[in-house]
Short mmCIF file of C-alpha atoms in Angstrom, two decimals:
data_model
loop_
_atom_site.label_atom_id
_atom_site.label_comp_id
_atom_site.label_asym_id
_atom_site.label_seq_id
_atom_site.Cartn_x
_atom_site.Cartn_y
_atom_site.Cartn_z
CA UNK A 1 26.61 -69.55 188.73
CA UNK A 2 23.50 -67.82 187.27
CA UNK A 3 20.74 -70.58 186.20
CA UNK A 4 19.65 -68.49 182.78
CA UNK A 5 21.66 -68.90 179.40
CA UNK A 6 20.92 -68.27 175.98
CA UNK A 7 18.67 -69.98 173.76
CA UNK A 8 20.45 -71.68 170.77
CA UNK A 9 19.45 -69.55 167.64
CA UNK A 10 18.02 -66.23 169.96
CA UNK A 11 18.80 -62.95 168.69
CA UNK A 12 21.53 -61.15 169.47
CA UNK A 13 21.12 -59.17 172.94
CA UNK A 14 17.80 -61.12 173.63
CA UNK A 15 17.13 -61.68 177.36
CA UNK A 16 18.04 -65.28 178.61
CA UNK A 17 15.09 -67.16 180.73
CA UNK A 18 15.68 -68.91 183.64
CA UNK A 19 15.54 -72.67 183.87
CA UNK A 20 12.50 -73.63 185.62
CA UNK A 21 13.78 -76.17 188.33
CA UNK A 22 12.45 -79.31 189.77
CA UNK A 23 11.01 -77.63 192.83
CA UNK A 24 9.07 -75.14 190.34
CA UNK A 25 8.17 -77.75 187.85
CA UNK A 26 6.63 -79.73 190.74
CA UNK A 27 4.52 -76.51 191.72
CA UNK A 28 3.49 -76.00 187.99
CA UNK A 29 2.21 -79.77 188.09
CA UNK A 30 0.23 -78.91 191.03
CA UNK A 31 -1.43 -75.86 189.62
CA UNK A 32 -2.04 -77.41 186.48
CA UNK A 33 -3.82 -80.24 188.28
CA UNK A 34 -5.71 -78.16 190.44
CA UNK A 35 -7.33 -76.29 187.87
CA UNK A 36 -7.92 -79.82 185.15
CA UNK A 37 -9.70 -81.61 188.39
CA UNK A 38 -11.70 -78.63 188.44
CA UNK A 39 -12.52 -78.35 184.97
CA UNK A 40 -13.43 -82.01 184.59
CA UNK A 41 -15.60 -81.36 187.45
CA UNK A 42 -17.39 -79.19 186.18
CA UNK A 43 -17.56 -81.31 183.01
CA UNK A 44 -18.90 -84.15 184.96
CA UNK A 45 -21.18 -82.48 186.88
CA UNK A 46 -23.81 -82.20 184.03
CA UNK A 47 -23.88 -86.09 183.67
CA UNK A 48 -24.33 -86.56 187.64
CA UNK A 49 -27.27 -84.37 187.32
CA UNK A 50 -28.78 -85.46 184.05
CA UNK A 51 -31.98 -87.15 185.11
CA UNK A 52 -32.85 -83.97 187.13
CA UNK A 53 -31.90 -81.60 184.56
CA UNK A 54 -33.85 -83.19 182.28
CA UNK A 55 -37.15 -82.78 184.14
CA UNK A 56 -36.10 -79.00 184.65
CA UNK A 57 -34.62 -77.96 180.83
CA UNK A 58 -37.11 -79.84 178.82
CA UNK A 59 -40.25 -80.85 177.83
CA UNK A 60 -41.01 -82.69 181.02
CA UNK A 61 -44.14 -84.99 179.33
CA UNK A 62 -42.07 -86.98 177.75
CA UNK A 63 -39.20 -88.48 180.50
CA UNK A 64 -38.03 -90.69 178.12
CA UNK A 65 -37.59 -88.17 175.52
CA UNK A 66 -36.29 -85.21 177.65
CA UNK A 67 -33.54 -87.66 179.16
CA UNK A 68 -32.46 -88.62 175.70
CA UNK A 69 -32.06 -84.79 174.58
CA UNK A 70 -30.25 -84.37 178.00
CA UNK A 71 -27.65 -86.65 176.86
CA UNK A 72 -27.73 -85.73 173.42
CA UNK A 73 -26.51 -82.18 174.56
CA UNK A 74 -23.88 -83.66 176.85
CA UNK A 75 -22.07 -85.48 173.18
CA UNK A 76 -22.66 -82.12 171.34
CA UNK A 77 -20.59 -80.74 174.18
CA UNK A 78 -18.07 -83.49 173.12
CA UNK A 79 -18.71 -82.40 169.62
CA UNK A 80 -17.55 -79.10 170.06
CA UNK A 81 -14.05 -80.59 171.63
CA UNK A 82 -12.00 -80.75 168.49
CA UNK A 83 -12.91 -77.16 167.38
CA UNK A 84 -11.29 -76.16 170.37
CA UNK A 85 -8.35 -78.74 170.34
CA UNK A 86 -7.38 -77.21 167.04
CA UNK A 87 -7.98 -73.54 167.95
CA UNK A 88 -5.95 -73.14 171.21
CA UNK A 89 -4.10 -76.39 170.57
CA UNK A 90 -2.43 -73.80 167.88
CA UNK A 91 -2.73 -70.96 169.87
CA UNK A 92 -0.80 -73.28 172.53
CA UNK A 93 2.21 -73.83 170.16
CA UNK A 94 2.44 -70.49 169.33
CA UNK A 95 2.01 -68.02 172.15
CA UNK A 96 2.46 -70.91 175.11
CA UNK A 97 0.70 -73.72 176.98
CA UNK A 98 -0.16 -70.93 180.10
CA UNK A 99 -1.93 -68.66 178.09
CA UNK A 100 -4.14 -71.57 177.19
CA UNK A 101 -4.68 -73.10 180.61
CA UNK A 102 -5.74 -69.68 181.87
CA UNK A 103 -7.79 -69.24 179.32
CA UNK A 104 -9.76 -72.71 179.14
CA UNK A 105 -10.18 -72.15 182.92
CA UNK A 106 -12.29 -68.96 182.55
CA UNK A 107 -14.62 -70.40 179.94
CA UNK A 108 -15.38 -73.68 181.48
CA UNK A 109 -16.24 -71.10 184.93
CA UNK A 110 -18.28 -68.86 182.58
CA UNK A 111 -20.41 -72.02 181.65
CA UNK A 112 -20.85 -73.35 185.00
CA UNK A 113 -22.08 -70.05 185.99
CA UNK A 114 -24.68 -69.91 183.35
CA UNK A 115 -25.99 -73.16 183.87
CA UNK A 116 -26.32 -72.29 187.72
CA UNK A 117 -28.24 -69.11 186.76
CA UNK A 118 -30.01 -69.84 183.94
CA UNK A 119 -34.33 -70.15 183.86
CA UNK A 120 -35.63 -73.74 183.40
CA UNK A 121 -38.30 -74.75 180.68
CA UNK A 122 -41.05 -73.68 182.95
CA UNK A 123 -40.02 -70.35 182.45
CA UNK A 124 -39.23 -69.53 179.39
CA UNK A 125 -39.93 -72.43 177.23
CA UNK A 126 -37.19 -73.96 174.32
CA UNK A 127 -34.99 -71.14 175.17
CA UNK A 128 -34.09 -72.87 178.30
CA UNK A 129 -33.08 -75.96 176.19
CA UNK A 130 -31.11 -73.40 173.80
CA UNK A 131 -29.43 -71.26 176.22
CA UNK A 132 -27.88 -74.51 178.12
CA UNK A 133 -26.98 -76.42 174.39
CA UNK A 134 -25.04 -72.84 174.03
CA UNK A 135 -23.44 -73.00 177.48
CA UNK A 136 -22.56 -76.86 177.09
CA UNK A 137 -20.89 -75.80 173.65
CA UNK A 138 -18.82 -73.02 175.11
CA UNK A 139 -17.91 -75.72 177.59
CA UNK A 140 -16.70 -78.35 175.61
CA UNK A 141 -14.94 -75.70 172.82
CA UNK A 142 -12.71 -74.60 175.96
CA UNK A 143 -12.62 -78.32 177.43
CA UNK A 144 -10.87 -79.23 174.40
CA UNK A 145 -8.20 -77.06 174.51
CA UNK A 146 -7.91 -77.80 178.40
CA UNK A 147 -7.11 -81.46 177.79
CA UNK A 148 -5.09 -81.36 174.97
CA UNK A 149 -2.88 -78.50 176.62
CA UNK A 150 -2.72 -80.14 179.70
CA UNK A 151 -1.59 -83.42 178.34
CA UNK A 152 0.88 -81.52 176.31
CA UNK A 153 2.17 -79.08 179.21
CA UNK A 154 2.36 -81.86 181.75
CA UNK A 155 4.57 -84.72 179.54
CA UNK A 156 7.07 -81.56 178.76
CA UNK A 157 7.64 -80.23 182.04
CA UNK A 158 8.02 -83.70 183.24
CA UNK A 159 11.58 -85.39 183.49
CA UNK A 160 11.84 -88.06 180.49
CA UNK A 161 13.02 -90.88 182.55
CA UNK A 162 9.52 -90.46 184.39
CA UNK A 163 7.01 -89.12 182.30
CA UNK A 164 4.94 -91.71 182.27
CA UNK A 165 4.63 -91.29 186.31
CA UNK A 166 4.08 -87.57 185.99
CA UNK A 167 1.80 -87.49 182.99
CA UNK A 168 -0.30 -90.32 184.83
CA UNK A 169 -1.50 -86.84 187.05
CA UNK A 170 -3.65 -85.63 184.04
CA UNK A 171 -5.81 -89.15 184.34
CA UNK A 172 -5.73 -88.51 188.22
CA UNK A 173 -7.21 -84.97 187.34
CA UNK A 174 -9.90 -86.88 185.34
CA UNK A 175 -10.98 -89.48 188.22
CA UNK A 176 -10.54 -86.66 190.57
CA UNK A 177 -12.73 -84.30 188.94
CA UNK A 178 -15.73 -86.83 187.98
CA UNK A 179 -14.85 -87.72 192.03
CA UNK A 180 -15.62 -84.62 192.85
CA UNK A 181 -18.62 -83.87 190.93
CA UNK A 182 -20.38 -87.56 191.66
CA UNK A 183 -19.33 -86.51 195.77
CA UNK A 184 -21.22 -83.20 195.48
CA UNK A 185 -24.02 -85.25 193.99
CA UNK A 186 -24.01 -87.45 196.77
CA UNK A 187 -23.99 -85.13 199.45
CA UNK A 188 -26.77 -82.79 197.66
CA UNK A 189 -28.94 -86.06 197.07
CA UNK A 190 -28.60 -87.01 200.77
CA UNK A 191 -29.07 -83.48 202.40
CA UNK A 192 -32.00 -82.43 199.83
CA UNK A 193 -35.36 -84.46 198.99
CA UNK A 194 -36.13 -85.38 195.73
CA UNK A 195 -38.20 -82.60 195.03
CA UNK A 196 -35.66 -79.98 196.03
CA UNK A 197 -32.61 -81.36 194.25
CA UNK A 198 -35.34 -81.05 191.17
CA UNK A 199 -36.26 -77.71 191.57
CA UNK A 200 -32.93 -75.68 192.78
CA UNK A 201 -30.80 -78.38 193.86
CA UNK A 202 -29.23 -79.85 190.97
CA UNK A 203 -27.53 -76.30 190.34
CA UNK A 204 -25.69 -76.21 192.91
CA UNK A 205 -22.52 -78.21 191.67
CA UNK A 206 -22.37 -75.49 188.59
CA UNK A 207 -21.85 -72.73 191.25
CA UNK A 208 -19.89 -74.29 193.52
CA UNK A 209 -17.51 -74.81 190.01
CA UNK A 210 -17.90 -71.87 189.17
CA UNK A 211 -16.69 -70.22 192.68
CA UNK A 212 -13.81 -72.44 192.89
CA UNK A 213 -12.52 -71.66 189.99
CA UNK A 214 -11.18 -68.45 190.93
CA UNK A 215 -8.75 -70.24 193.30
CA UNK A 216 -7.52 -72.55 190.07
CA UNK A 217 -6.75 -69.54 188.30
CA UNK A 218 -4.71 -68.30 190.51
CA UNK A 219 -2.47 -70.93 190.99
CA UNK A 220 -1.95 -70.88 187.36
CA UNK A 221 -0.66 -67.15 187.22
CA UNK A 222 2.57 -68.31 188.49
CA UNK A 223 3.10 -71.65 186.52
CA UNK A 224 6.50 -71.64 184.40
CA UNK A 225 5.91 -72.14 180.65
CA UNK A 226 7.44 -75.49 179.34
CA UNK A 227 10.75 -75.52 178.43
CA UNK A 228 10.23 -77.58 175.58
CA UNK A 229 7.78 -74.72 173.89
CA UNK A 230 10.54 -71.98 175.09
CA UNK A 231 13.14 -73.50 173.23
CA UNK A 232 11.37 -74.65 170.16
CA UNK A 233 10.23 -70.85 169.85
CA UNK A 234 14.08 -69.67 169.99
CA UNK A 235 15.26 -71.95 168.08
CA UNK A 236 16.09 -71.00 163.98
CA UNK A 237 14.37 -74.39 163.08
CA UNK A 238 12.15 -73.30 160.64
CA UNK A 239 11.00 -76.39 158.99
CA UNK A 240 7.80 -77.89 159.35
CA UNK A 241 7.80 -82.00 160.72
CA UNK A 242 7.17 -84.15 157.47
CA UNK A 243 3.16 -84.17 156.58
CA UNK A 244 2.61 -87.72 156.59
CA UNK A 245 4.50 -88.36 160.04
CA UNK A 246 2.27 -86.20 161.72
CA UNK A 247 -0.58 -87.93 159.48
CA UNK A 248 0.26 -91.29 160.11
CA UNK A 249 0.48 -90.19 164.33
CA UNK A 250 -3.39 -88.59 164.77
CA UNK A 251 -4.78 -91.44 163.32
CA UNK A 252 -2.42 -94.01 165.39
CA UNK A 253 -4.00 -91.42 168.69
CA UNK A 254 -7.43 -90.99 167.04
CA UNK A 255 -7.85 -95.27 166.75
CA UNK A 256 -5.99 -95.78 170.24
CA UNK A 257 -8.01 -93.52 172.32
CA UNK A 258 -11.30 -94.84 170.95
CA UNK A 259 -11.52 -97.61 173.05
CA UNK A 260 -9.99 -96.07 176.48
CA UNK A 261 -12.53 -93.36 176.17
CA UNK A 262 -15.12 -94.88 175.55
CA UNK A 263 -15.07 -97.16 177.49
CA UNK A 264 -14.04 -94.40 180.61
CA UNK A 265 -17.33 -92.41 179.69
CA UNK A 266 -19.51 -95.81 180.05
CA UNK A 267 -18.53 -96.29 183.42
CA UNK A 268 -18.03 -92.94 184.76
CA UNK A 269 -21.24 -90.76 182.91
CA UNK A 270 -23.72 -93.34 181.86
CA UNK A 271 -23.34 -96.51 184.33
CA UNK A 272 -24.86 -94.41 187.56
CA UNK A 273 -28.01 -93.24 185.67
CA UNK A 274 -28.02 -96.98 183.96
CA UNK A 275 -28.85 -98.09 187.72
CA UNK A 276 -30.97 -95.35 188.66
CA UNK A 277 -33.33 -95.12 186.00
CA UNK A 278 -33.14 -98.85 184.60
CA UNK A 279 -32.66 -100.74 187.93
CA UNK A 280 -34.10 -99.06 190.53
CA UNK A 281 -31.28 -98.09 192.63
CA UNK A 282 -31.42 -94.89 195.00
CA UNK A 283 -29.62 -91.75 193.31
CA UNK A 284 -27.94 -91.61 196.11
CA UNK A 285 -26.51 -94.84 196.35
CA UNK A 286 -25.48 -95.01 192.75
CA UNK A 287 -23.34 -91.90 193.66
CA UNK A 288 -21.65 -92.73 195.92
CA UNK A 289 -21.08 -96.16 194.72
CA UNK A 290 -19.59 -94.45 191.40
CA UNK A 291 -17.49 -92.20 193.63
CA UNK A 292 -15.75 -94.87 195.52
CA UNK A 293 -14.97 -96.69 192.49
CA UNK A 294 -13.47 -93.91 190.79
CA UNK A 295 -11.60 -93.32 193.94
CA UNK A 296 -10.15 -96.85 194.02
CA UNK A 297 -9.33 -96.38 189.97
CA UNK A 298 -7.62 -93.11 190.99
CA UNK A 299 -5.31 -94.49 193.58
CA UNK A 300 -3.44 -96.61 190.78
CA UNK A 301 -3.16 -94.38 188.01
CA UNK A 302 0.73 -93.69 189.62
CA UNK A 303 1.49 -96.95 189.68
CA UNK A 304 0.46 -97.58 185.65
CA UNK A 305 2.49 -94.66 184.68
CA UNK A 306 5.52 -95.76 186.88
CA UNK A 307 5.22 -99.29 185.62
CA UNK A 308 5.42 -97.73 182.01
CA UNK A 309 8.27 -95.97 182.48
CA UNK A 310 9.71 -99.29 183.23
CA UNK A 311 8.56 -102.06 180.50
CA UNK A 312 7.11 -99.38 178.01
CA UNK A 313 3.81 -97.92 176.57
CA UNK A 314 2.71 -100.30 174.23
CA UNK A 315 2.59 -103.53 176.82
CA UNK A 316 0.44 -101.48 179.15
CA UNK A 317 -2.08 -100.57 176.07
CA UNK A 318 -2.13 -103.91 174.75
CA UNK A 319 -3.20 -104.90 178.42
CA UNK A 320 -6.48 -102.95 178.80
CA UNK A 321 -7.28 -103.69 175.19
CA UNK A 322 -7.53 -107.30 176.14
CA UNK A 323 -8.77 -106.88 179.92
CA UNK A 324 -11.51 -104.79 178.54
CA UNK A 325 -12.70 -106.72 175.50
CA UNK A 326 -13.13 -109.85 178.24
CA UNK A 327 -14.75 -108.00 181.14
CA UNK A 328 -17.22 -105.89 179.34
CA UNK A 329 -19.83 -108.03 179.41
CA UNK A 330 -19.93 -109.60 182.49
CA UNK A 331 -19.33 -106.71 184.51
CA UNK A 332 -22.54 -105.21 182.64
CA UNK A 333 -24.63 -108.19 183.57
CA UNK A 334 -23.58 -107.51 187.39
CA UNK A 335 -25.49 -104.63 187.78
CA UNK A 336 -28.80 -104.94 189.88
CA UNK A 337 -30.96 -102.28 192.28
CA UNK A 338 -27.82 -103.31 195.05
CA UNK A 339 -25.74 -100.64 195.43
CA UNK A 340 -22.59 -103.21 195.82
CA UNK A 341 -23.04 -104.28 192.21
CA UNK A 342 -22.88 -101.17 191.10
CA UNK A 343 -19.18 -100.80 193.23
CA UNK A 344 -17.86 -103.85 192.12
CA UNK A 345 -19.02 -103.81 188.39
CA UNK A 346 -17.17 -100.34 188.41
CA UNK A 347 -14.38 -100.12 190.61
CA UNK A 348 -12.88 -103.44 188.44
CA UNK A 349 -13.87 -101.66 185.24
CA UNK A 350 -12.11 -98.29 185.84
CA UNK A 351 -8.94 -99.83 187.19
CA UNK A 352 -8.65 -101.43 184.13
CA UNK A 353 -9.34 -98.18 182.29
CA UNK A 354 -6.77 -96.53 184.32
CA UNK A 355 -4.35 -98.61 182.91
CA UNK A 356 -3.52 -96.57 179.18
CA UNK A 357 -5.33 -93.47 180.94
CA UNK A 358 -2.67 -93.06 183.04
CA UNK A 359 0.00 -93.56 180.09
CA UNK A 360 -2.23 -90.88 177.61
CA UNK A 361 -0.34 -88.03 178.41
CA UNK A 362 2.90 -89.46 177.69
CA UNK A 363 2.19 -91.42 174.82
CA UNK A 364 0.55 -88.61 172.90
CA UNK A 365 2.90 -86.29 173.70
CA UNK A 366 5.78 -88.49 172.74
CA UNK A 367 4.18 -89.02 169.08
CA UNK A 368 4.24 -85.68 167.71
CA UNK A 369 6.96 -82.98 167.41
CA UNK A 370 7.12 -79.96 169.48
CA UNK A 371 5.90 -77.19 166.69
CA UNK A 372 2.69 -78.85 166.47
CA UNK A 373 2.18 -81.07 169.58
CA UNK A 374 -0.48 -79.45 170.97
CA UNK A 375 -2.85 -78.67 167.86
CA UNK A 376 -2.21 -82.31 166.77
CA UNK A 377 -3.02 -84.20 170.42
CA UNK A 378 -5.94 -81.38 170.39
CA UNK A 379 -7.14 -82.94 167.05
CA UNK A 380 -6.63 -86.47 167.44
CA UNK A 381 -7.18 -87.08 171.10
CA UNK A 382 -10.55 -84.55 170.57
CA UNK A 383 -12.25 -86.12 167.63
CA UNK A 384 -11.46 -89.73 169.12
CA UNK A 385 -13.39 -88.33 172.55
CA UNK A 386 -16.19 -86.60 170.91
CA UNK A 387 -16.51 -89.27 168.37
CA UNK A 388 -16.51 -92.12 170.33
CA UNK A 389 -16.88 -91.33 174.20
CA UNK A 390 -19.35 -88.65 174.35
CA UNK A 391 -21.80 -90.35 172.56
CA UNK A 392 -20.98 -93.48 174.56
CA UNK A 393 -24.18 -92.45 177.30
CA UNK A 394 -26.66 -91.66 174.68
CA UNK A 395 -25.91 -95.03 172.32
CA UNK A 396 -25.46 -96.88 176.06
CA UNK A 397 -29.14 -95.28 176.89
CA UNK A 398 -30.39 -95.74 173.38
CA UNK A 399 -29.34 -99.18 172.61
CA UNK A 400 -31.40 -99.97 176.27
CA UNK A 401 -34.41 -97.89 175.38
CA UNK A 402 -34.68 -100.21 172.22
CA UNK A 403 -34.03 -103.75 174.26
CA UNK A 404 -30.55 -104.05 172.60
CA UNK A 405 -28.37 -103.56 175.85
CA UNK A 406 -26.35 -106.29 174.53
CA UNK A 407 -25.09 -103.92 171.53
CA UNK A 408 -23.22 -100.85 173.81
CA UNK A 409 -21.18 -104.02 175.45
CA UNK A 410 -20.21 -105.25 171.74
CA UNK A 411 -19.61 -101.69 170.36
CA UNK A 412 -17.30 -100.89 173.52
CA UNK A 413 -15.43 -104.29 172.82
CA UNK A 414 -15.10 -103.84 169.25
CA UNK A 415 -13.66 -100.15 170.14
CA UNK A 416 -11.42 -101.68 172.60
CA UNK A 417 -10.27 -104.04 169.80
CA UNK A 418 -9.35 -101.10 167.68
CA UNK A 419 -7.26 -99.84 170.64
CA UNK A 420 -5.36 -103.03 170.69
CA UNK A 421 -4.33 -102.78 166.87
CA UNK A 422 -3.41 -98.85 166.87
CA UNK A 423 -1.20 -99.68 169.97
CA UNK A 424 0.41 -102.97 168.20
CA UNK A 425 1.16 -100.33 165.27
CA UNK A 426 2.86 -97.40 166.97
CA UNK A 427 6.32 -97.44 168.11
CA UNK A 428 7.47 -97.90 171.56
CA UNK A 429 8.40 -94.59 172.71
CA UNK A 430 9.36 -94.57 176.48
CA UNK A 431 12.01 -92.32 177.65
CA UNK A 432 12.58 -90.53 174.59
CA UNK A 433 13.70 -86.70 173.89
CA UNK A 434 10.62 -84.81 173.40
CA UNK A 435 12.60 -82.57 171.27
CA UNK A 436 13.31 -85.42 169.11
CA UNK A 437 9.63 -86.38 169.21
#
């Protein structure tokens, strides 16, 4: 019995596609994870290296200062995120979530590559500074039509009745790739003095992203396009999903993410150079202490999204809205020059963020209809990123540099409070069609 029909509505005499199968779907998760851990590694690596490439891209006189503009090109980055949610989250739902991932993955290489390559402030002055704010920008336009077509492509390929497990893989791709970029930091901390990592050191990770990339890419040649996009393009449904629905949805997604990524980007970017520059504790240790925690985080992402599939999105939310608002502050105050504080303070603080990160890519994806899924999560879950976590190191760094640490724990709690409300308002929506999304 052949495994290709027609698609309901297709024109007459069009060629039938083949049903992708479980076996392929599996290998299309794969190479879609491959190629996110890599992109977010490459993401991450500029806040592993920040302190160094501020002394390299900047006006090194002012440490202070050059640090601050450091991370203030690291939230432009984020800033340029829901430019490129909306352009290839539309692209996505027109001509496919594949073109998109293959896409996103050879502009995010591009910028590596130019960061690797590029001449510091010693040699050419403010260009420097300009030529890696353009690089960062091309980065996070293409990083925001990565996640938002990875979330998408990942809850539709994924079998309803566990979604939540499978789409729990995009969060492991997160954890994995910041993993990833804090281990390379490690090991190029530990092999290389201080002065080397400074001069030519810190650009290794961008190369070493932008080399690896090639192998990401071509795992993605042979993904299978989602099934849900194939038959929402063959279909004759013309009409458009009612306006205020898909209103109402972003800024349910825009007000639920705040907290989670916030949050996320504390104690993943900013928490490690917090203890470094603040406390006094080795680079080194700090990342490697941030790598085992996000290890220990990643290892339970599976069993939040399995658990979801079970008792439903919303409890899980509710959860880290109220684990999070508690534990801020505390887990703050923990951190010393000890490396151990540092590994306590945020191994307990990213388990708790894995909780709804592990439950993002089904619960977006389940909010909006198919014709517009992508450009809407690529909106909402964008602006809620750039808004409120990539700014989260440079408030987290300002708010110290002004003897207000206090405030970032207060502003993460009171985002983690608006988490809790957006997730009491949406509906529970585990298990459902995607098609009736």
């Amino acid at each position: 019995m052949s495994n290709a029909r027609t698609e309901p509505g297709a024109a007459a005499g069009e060629r039938a596609h083949p049903r992708p199968t479980l076996r392929s779907r599996r290998r299309s998760l794969f190479a879609s994870t491959v190629g996110n851990v890599l992109e977010w590694y490459e993401w991450s690596a500029y806040a592993v290296f920040a302190p160094f490439i501020a002394t390299v891209m900047f006006n090194p006189s002012d440490q202070v200062s050059a640090l601050l503009s450091t991370l203030a090109v690291f939230a432009v980055g984020f800033l340029m995120r829901p430019l490129g949610g909306i352009v290839f989250g539309r692209i996505a739902d027109r001509r496919g979530r594949k073109f998109v991932l293959v896409t996103t993955m050879l502009m995010m290489a591009a910028g590596s590559l130019v960061i690797g390559l590029m001449p510091t402030y010693a040699s050419i002055g403010a260009w420097a500074s300009f030529i890696l704010l353009l690089a960062r920008m091309a980065q996070g336009f293409a990083h925001g039509g990565e996640s938002a077509t990875a979330n998408t492509y990942v809850a539709e390929i994924a079998p309803s009745e566990s979604r939540g497990l499978w789409g729990s893989i995009v969060f492991v791709a997160i954890f994995g790739g910041s993993a990833l970029a804090y281990s390379v930091g490690g090991a190029v901390t530990s092999v290389l003095s201080d002065s080397a990592v400074a001069e030519w050191g810190w650009r290794i990770p961008f190369l070493l992203g932008a080399f690896l990339a090639l192998a990401a890419l071509w795992l993605r040649r042979s993904m299978d396009e989602s099934e849900v996009f194939s038959d929402e393009r063959s279909s004759d449904g013309t009409q458009p999903p009612p306006r205020r629905q898909v209103v109402r949805a972003v800024l349910l997604v825009v007000a639920m993410t705040s907290g989670i990524t916030a949050a996320h980007y504390t104690w993943t970017s900013y928490v490690s150079t917090y203890a470094i520059t603040r406390m006094g504790m080795d680079a080194g240790v700090a990342y490697w202490c941030s790598v085992a925690a996000q290890c220990i985080a990643l290892t339970t992402l599976p069993l939040w999204g399995r658990v979801s599939d079970r008792v439903g999105r919303r409890p899980m939310m509710l959860t880290f809205a109220v684990l999070m608002t508690a534990l801020q502050i505390p887990l703050t105050g923990l951190i010393g020059s000890q490396g151990w504080t540092l590994l306590v303070a945020s191994s307990v603080a990213l388990v708790v963020v894995a909780i709804p990160g592990a439950l993002l890519s089904a619960t977006m994806s389940e909010s909006f209809p198919t014709r517009v899924r992508t450009q809407a999560i690529g909106f909402a879950y964008s602006v809620s990123v750039a808004v409120f976590g990539g700014t989260a190191p440079y408030l987290n760094q300002l708010f110290v540099e002004f003897g207000a640490a206090r405030l970032s724990s207060l502003y993460i709690m009171l985002l983690c409070a608006f988490t809790g409300i957006a997730c009491y308002l949406m509906r529970e929506t585990r298990g459902i069609d995607l098609k009736d999304a």
